PDB file of C-alpha atoms in Angstrom:
ATOM      1  CA  UNK A 148     -15.632   0.899  -0.014  1.00 55.00           C
ATOM      2  CA  UNK A 149     -17.807   2.633  -2.635  1.00 50.00           C
ATOM      3  CA  UNK A 150     -20.371   5.136  -1.377  1.00 48.00           C
ATOM      4  CA  UNK A 151     -22.963   7.307  -3.079  1.00 47.00           C
ATOM      5  CA  UNK A 152     -21.340   9.609  -5.571  1.00 44.00           C
ATOM      6  CA  UNK A 153     -21.191  13.340  -5.006  1.00 42.00           C
ATOM      7  CA  UNK A 154     -23.166  15.567  -7.392  1.00 42.00           C
ATOM      8  CA  UNK A 155     -21.227  16.994 -10.292  1.00 40.00           C
ATOM      9  CA  UNK A 156     -17.523  17.149 -10.920  1.00 40.00           C
ATOM     10  CA  UNK A 157     -16.665  20.357  -9.164  1.00 41.00           C
ATOM     11  CA  UNK A 158     -15.021  23.336 -10.811  1.00 41.00           C
ATOM     12  CA  UNK A 159     -11.383  22.386 -10.447  1.00 43.00           C
ATOM     13  CA  UNK A 160     -11.031  19.529 -12.937  1.00 41.00           C
ATOM     14  CA  UNK A 161      -8.205  20.307 -15.399  1.00 41.00           C
ATOM     15  CA  UNK A 162      -7.708  19.025 -18.922  1.00 39.00           C
ATOM     16  CA  UNK A 163      -5.189  16.533 -17.529  1.00 41.00           C
ATOM     17  CA  UNK A 164      -7.832  14.923 -15.374  1.00 42.00           C
ATOM     18  CA  UNK A 165     -10.758  12.857 -16.638  1.00 42.00           C
ATOM     19  CA  UNK A 166     -13.787  12.004 -14.516  1.00 40.00           C
ATOM     20  CA  UNK A 167     -16.726   9.951 -15.726  1.00 37.00           C
ATOM     21  CA  UNK A 168     -19.316  12.280 -17.262  1.00 37.00           C
ATOM     22  CA  UNK A 169     -21.763  13.796 -14.795  1.00 36.00           C
ATOM     23  CA  UNK A 170     -20.497  11.906 -11.778  1.00 40.00           C
ATOM     24  CA  UNK A 171     -17.619  11.365  -9.398  1.00 44.00           C
ATOM     25  CA  UNK A 172     -17.846   7.664 -10.235  1.00 47.00           C
ATOM     26  CA  UNK A 173     -15.418   5.917 -12.560  1.00 48.00           C
ATOM     27  CA  UNK A 174     -11.712   6.323 -13.233  1.00 47.00           C
ATOM     28  CA  UNK A 175      -9.931   9.627 -12.923  1.00 48.00           C
ATOM     29  CA  UNK A 176      -6.680   9.361 -14.882  1.00 42.00           C
ATOM     30  CA  UNK A 177      -4.102  12.102 -15.128  1.00 36.00           C
ATOM     31  CA  UNK A 178      -2.397  11.590 -18.478  1.00 29.00           C
ATOM     32  CA  UNK A 179       0.782  13.370 -17.392  1.00 27.00           C
ATOM     33  CA  UNK A 180       2.667  10.845 -15.244  1.00 29.00           C
ATOM     34  CA  UNK A 181       5.363  13.393 -14.469  1.00 27.00           C
ATOM     35  CA  UNK A 182       2.801  15.624 -12.795  1.00 34.00           C
ATOM     36  CA  UNK A 183       0.615  13.026 -11.143  1.00 77.00           C
ATOM     37  CA  UNK A 184       1.517   9.512 -10.082  1.00 89.00           C
ATOM     38  CA  UNK A 185      -1.977   8.442  -8.986  1.00 94.00           C
ATOM     39  CA  UNK A 186      -4.999   6.838 -10.634  1.00 95.00           C
ATOM     40  CA  UNK A 187      -8.096   7.889  -8.734  1.00 96.00           C
ATOM     41  CA  UNK A 188     -11.194   5.708  -8.947  1.00 96.00           C
ATOM     42  CA  UNK A 189     -14.596   5.677  -7.316  1.00 96.00           C
ATOM     43  CA  UNK A 190     -17.910   3.923  -7.820  1.00 95.00           C
ATOM     44  CA  UNK A 191     -19.345   0.862  -9.514  1.00 96.00           C
ATOM     45  CA  UNK A 192     -18.402   1.950 -13.056  1.00 96.00           C
ATOM     46  CA  UNK A 193     -14.718   1.642 -12.267  1.00 97.00           C
ATOM     47  CA  UNK A 194     -13.201  -1.826 -12.833  1.00 98.00           C
ATOM     48  CA  UNK A 195     -11.191  -1.256  -9.660  1.00 98.00           C
ATOM     49  CA  UNK A 196     -14.267  -0.819  -7.476  1.00 98.00           C
ATOM     50  CA  UNK A 197     -15.293  -3.596  -5.104  1.00 98.00           C
ATOM     51  CA  UNK A 198     -18.853  -3.110  -6.412  1.00 98.00           C
ATOM     52  CA  UNK A 199     -17.926  -3.518 -10.094  1.00 98.00           C
ATOM     53  CA  UNK A 200     -19.509  -6.663 -11.620  1.00 98.00           C
ATOM     54  CA  UNK A 201     -16.794  -9.277 -12.123  1.00 99.00           C
ATOM     55  CA  UNK A 202     -17.211 -13.034 -12.141  1.00 99.00           C
ATOM     56  CA  UNK A 203     -14.335 -15.058 -10.732  1.00 99.00           C
ATOM     57  CA  UNK A 204     -13.682 -18.242  -8.788  1.00 99.00           C
ATOM     58  CA  UNK A 205     -11.676 -18.717  -5.587  1.00 99.00           C
ATOM     59  CA  UNK A 206     -11.284 -22.121  -3.931  1.00 98.00           C
ATOM     60  CA  UNK A 207     -14.066 -23.521  -6.107  1.00 98.00           C
ATOM     61  CA  UNK A 208     -16.599 -20.831  -5.139  1.00 99.00           C
ATOM     62  CA  UNK A 209     -18.057 -18.483  -7.763  1.00 99.00           C
ATOM     63  CA  UNK A 210     -18.291 -14.782  -6.935  1.00 99.00           C
ATOM     64  CA  UNK A 211     -20.004 -11.928  -8.780  1.00 99.00           C
ATOM     65  CA  UNK A 212     -17.910  -9.052  -7.422  1.00 99.00           C
ATOM     66  CA  UNK A 213     -15.190  -8.300  -4.901  1.00 99.00           C
ATOM     67  CA  UNK A 214     -17.663  -6.940  -2.365  1.00 99.00           C
ATOM     68  CA  UNK A 215     -19.310 -10.363  -2.256  1.00 99.00           C
ATOM     69  CA  UNK A 216     -15.959 -12.104  -1.910  1.00 99.00           C
ATOM     70  CA  UNK A 217     -14.712  -9.853   0.875  1.00 99.00           C
ATOM     71  CA  UNK A 218     -17.841 -10.085   3.011  1.00 99.00           C
ATOM     72  CA  UNK A 219     -18.215 -13.820   2.406  1.00 99.00           C
ATOM     73  CA  UNK A 220     -14.653 -14.258   3.645  1.00 99.00           C
ATOM     74  CA  UNK A 221     -15.476 -12.019   6.591  1.00 99.00           C
ATOM     75  CA  UNK A 222     -18.328 -14.353   7.543  1.00 99.00           C
ATOM     76  CA  UNK A 223     -16.084 -17.389   7.017  1.00 99.00           C
ATOM     77  CA  UNK A 224     -13.354 -15.844   9.179  1.00 99.00           C
ATOM     78  CA  UNK A 225     -15.765 -15.475  12.098  1.00 99.00           C
ATOM     79  CA  UNK A 226     -17.505 -18.810  11.455  1.00 99.00           C
ATOM     80  CA  UNK A 227     -20.881 -17.204  10.722  1.00 99.00           C
ATOM     81  CA  UNK A 228     -22.242 -19.840   8.333  1.00 99.00           C
ATOM     82  CA  UNK A 229     -25.679 -18.265   8.000  1.00 99.00           C
ATOM     83  CA  UNK A 230     -24.301 -14.895   6.910  1.00 99.00           C
ATOM     84  CA  UNK A 231     -21.858 -16.601   4.563  1.00 99.00           C
ATOM     85  CA  UNK A 232     -24.742 -18.446   2.901  1.00 99.00           C
ATOM     86  CA  UNK A 233     -26.854 -15.283   2.581  1.00 99.00           C
ATOM     87  CA  UNK A 234     -23.973 -13.340   1.054  1.00 99.00           C
ATOM     88  CA  UNK A 235     -23.395 -16.007  -1.591  1.00 99.00           C
ATOM     89  CA  UNK A 236     -27.118 -16.106  -2.375  1.00 99.00           C
ATOM     90  CA  UNK A 237     -27.211 -12.406  -3.293  1.00 99.00           C
ATOM     91  CA  UNK A 238     -25.748 -10.652  -6.335  1.00 98.00           C
ATOM     92  CA  UNK A 239     -26.280  -7.146  -4.943  1.00 99.00           C
ATOM     93  CA  UNK A 240     -23.063  -5.569  -3.592  1.00 98.00           C
ATOM     94  CA  UNK A 241     -25.087  -3.240  -1.357  1.00 98.00           C
ATOM     95  CA  UNK A 242     -26.703  -6.300   0.198  1.00 99.00           C
ATOM     96  CA  UNK A 243     -23.286  -7.935   0.593  1.00 99.00           C
ATOM     97  CA  UNK A 244     -22.084  -4.894   2.503  1.00 98.00           C
ATOM     98  CA  UNK A 245     -25.183  -4.814   4.693  1.00 99.00           C
ATOM     99  CA  UNK A 246     -24.898  -8.515   5.510  1.00 99.00           C
ATOM    100  CA  UNK A 247     -21.183  -8.144   6.149  1.00 99.00           C
ATOM    101  CA  UNK A 248     -21.899  -5.548   8.807  1.00 98.00           C
ATOM    102  CA  UNK A 249     -24.117  -8.065  10.594  1.00 98.00           C
ATOM    103  CA  UNK A 250     -21.566 -10.880  10.805  1.00 99.00           C
ATOM    104  CA  UNK A 251     -21.658 -12.388  14.287  1.00 98.00           C
ATOM    105  CA  UNK A 252     -18.641 -12.950  16.556  1.00 98.00           C
ATOM    106  CA  UNK A 253     -16.892 -10.077  14.758  1.00 98.00           C
ATOM    107  CA  UNK A 254     -13.646  -8.830  16.290  1.00 98.00           C
ATOM    108  CA  UNK A 255     -12.183  -5.680  14.759  1.00 98.00           C
ATOM    109  CA  UNK A 256      -8.588  -6.477  15.643  1.00 99.00           C
ATOM    110  CA  UNK A 257      -8.845  -9.885  13.980  1.00 99.00           C
ATOM    111  CA  UNK A 258     -10.443  -8.461  10.840  1.00 99.00           C
ATOM    112  CA  UNK A 259      -7.867  -5.683  10.643  1.00 98.00           C
ATOM    113  CA  UNK A 260      -5.114  -8.304  10.686  1.00 99.00           C
ATOM    114  CA  UNK A 261      -6.500 -10.397   7.811  1.00 99.00           C
ATOM    115  CA  UNK A 262      -8.706  -8.155   5.661  1.00 99.00           C
ATOM    116  CA  UNK A 263      -6.002  -6.691   3.421  1.00 99.00           C
ATOM    117  CA  UNK A 264      -4.636 -10.127   2.507  1.00 99.00           C
ATOM    118  CA  UNK A 265      -8.192 -11.308   1.814  1.00 99.00           C
ATOM    119  CA  UNK A 266      -8.777  -8.351  -0.498  1.00 99.00           C
ATOM    120  CA  UNK A 267      -5.475  -8.960  -2.287  1.00 99.00           C
ATOM    121  CA  UNK A 268      -6.225 -12.658  -2.823  1.00 99.00           C
ATOM    122  CA  UNK A 269      -9.667 -11.887  -4.214  1.00 99.00           C
ATOM    123  CA  UNK A 270      -8.363  -9.207  -6.548  1.00 99.00           C
ATOM    124  CA  UNK A 271      -5.608 -11.466  -7.859  1.00 99.00           C
ATOM    125  CA  UNK A 272      -8.372 -13.874  -8.876  1.00 99.00           C
ATOM    126  CA  UNK A 273     -10.626 -11.113 -10.232  1.00 99.00           C
ATOM    127  CA  UNK A 274      -8.005  -9.524 -12.468  1.00 99.00           C
ATOM    128  CA  UNK A 275      -6.191 -12.699 -13.513  1.00 98.00           C
ATOM    129  CA  UNK A 276      -9.378 -14.451 -14.640  1.00 99.00           C
ATOM    130  CA  UNK A 277     -10.597 -11.638 -16.903  1.00 98.00           C
ATOM    131  CA  UNK A 278      -8.273 -10.349 -19.636  1.00 98.00           C
ATOM    132  CA  UNK A 279     -10.201  -7.097 -20.055  1.00 98.00           C
ATOM    133  CA  UNK A 280      -9.949  -6.297 -16.356  1.00 98.00           C
ATOM    134  CA  UNK A 281      -6.288  -7.264 -16.282  1.00 98.00           C
ATOM    135  CA  UNK A 282      -5.561  -4.930 -19.188  1.00 98.00           C
ATOM    136  CA  UNK A 283      -7.343  -2.091 -17.371  1.00 98.00           C
ATOM    137  CA  UNK A 284      -5.138  -2.713 -14.345  1.00 98.00           C
ATOM    138  CA  UNK A 285      -1.930  -2.937 -16.383  1.00 98.00           C
ATOM    139  CA  UNK A 286      -2.879   0.209 -18.311  1.00 97.00           C
ATOM    140  CA  UNK A 287      -2.409   2.202 -15.104  1.00 96.00           C
ATOM    141  CA  UNK A 288       1.316   1.704 -15.628  1.00 96.00           C
ATOM    142  CA  UNK A 289       3.464   2.519 -12.638  1.00 95.00           C
ATOM    143  CA  UNK A 290       0.887   4.787 -11.052  1.00 95.00           C
ATOM    144  CA  UNK A 291      -0.495   4.163  -7.574  1.00 95.00           C
ATOM    145  CA  UNK A 292      -4.201   3.383  -7.419  1.00 96.00           C
ATOM    146  CA  UNK A 293      -6.312   5.316  -4.948  1.00 96.00           C
ATOM    147  CA  UNK A 294      -9.979   4.875  -4.083  1.00 97.00           C
ATOM    148  CA  UNK A 295     -11.272   8.442  -4.112  1.00 96.00           C
ATOM    149  CA  UNK A 296     -14.173   7.855  -1.761  1.00 96.00           C
ATOM    150  CA  UNK A 297     -14.990  11.077   0.085  1.00 96.00           C
ATOM    151  CA  UNK A 298     -16.492   9.161   3.028  1.00 96.00           C
ATOM    152  CA  UNK A 299     -14.197   6.161   3.436  1.00 97.00           C
ATOM    153  CA  UNK A 300     -11.065   6.873   5.446  1.00 98.00           C
ATOM    154  CA  UNK A 301      -9.976   3.262   5.798  1.00 98.00           C
ATOM    155  CA  UNK A 302     -10.159   1.681   2.354  1.00 98.00           C
ATOM    156  CA  UNK A 303     -10.294   5.032   0.544  1.00 98.00           C
ATOM    157  CA  UNK A 304      -8.531   8.393   0.718  1.00 97.00           C
ATOM    158  CA  UNK A 305     -11.398  10.364   2.262  1.00 98.00           C
ATOM    159  CA  UNK A 306     -11.561  12.732  -0.727  1.00 97.00           C
ATOM    160  CA  UNK A 307     -13.610  12.650  -3.943  1.00 95.00           C
ATOM    161  CA  UNK A 308     -11.911  12.405  -7.375  1.00 91.00           C
ATOM    162  CA  UNK A 309     -12.985  15.927  -8.385  1.00 90.00           C
ATOM    163  CA  UNK A 310     -11.327  17.408  -5.301  1.00 93.00           C
ATOM    164  CA  UNK A 311      -7.968  18.906  -6.415  1.00 91.00           C
ATOM    165  CA  UNK A 312      -6.465  17.929  -3.054  1.00 93.00           C
ATOM    166  CA  UNK A 313      -6.900  14.266  -4.014  1.00 94.00           C
ATOM    167  CA  UNK A 314      -3.994  14.592  -6.466  1.00 91.00           C
ATOM    168  CA  UNK A 315      -1.480  14.800  -3.606  1.00 93.00           C
ATOM    169  CA  UNK A 316      -1.227  12.008  -1.026  1.00 95.00           C
ATOM    170  CA  UNK A 317      -0.129  14.554   1.578  1.00 95.00           C
ATOM    171  CA  UNK A 318      -3.716  15.812   1.590  1.00 96.00           C
ATOM    172  CA  UNK A 319      -5.383  12.425   1.894  1.00 97.00           C
ATOM    173  CA  UNK A 320      -7.616  11.908   4.899  1.00 98.00           C
ATOM    174  CA  UNK A 321      -7.787   8.120   4.581  1.00 98.00           C
ATOM    175  CA  UNK A 322      -5.451   5.126   4.554  1.00 98.00           C
ATOM    176  CA  UNK A 323      -6.249   4.017   0.972  1.00 98.00           C
ATOM    177  CA  UNK A 324      -6.039   0.325   1.885  1.00 99.00           C
ATOM    178  CA  UNK A 325      -7.906  -0.724  -1.256  1.00 99.00           C
ATOM    179  CA  UNK A 326      -5.704   1.323  -3.564  1.00 98.00           C
ATOM    180  CA  UNK A 327      -2.566  -0.033  -1.928  1.00 98.00           C
ATOM    181  CA  UNK A 328      -3.846  -3.600  -2.232  1.00 99.00           C
ATOM    182  CA  UNK A 329      -4.661  -3.121  -5.921  1.00 99.00           C
ATOM    183  CA  UNK A 330      -1.254  -1.593  -6.593  1.00 98.00           C
ATOM    184  CA  UNK A 331       0.350  -4.674  -5.015  1.00 98.00           C
ATOM    185  CA  UNK A 332      -1.942  -6.970  -7.013  1.00 99.00           C
ATOM    186  CA  UNK A 333      -0.784  -5.228 -10.198  1.00 99.00           C
ATOM    187  CA  UNK A 334       2.826  -6.035  -9.342  1.00 98.00           C
ATOM    188  CA  UNK A 335       1.971  -9.643  -8.461  1.00 98.00           C
ATOM    189  CA  UNK A 336       0.248 -10.162 -11.812  1.00 98.00           C
ATOM    190  CA  UNK A 337       3.031  -8.420 -13.716  1.00 97.00           C
ATOM    191  CA  UNK A 338       5.542 -10.785 -12.158  1.00 96.00           C
ATOM    192  CA  UNK A 339       3.391 -13.768 -13.106  1.00 94.00           C
ATOM    193  CA  UNK A 340       3.205 -12.484 -16.680  1.00 91.00           C
ATOM    194  CA  UNK A 341       6.983 -12.213 -16.979  1.00 89.00           C
ATOM    195  CA  UNK A 342       7.413 -15.753 -15.633  1.00 86.00           C
ATOM    196  CA  UNK A 343       4.731 -17.175 -17.919  1.00 76.00           C
ATOM    197  CA  UNK A 344       6.027 -19.737 -20.494  1.00 74.00           C
ATOM    198  CA  UNK A 345       4.538 -17.686 -23.338  1.00 66.00           C
ATOM    199  CA  UNK A 346       7.026 -14.933 -22.507  1.00 61.00           C
ATOM    200  CA  UNK A 347      10.047 -17.226 -22.723  1.00 55.00           C
TER     201      UNK A 347
END
């Protein structure tokens, strides 16, 4: 999940790589697909971030971002009604994360078995209910998305976007669960688009 951004961009950014000005946050796109097959992203400015503001509805409940959705579903999974209520009452993704860490009756093995599907379901809603966000996702083409969080080795790759090692998955220190989920969501939405009546 998104962490505090590192200072600066580092000295190894090439002309093929774009990082949001003055920060490691945002989207890092390599324009040469033959050289690099990844889209690195990190921080709230990126539409792919869990912290990025995005209003969507799942099962009749309104959410303000994916971080809220994920931690609300975490509380629901472990039947912590109080935490679920508090998470929905806040619009601050940092608060969502903090409350999510306090969910009672939490069992890691259970969460590990359901969390990826929860994140995929939420992101299908997020990107399908906002045309601008969906276009941003589709504009990544056939590239694999990767959360370039230098501190997250579960949902991210464990490397920042300005780190040249991040351009090769062999160097990744994390599992990139979020990036993998988003890449799958992109394919799910593409398939829905091709089956849509307007494309007949």
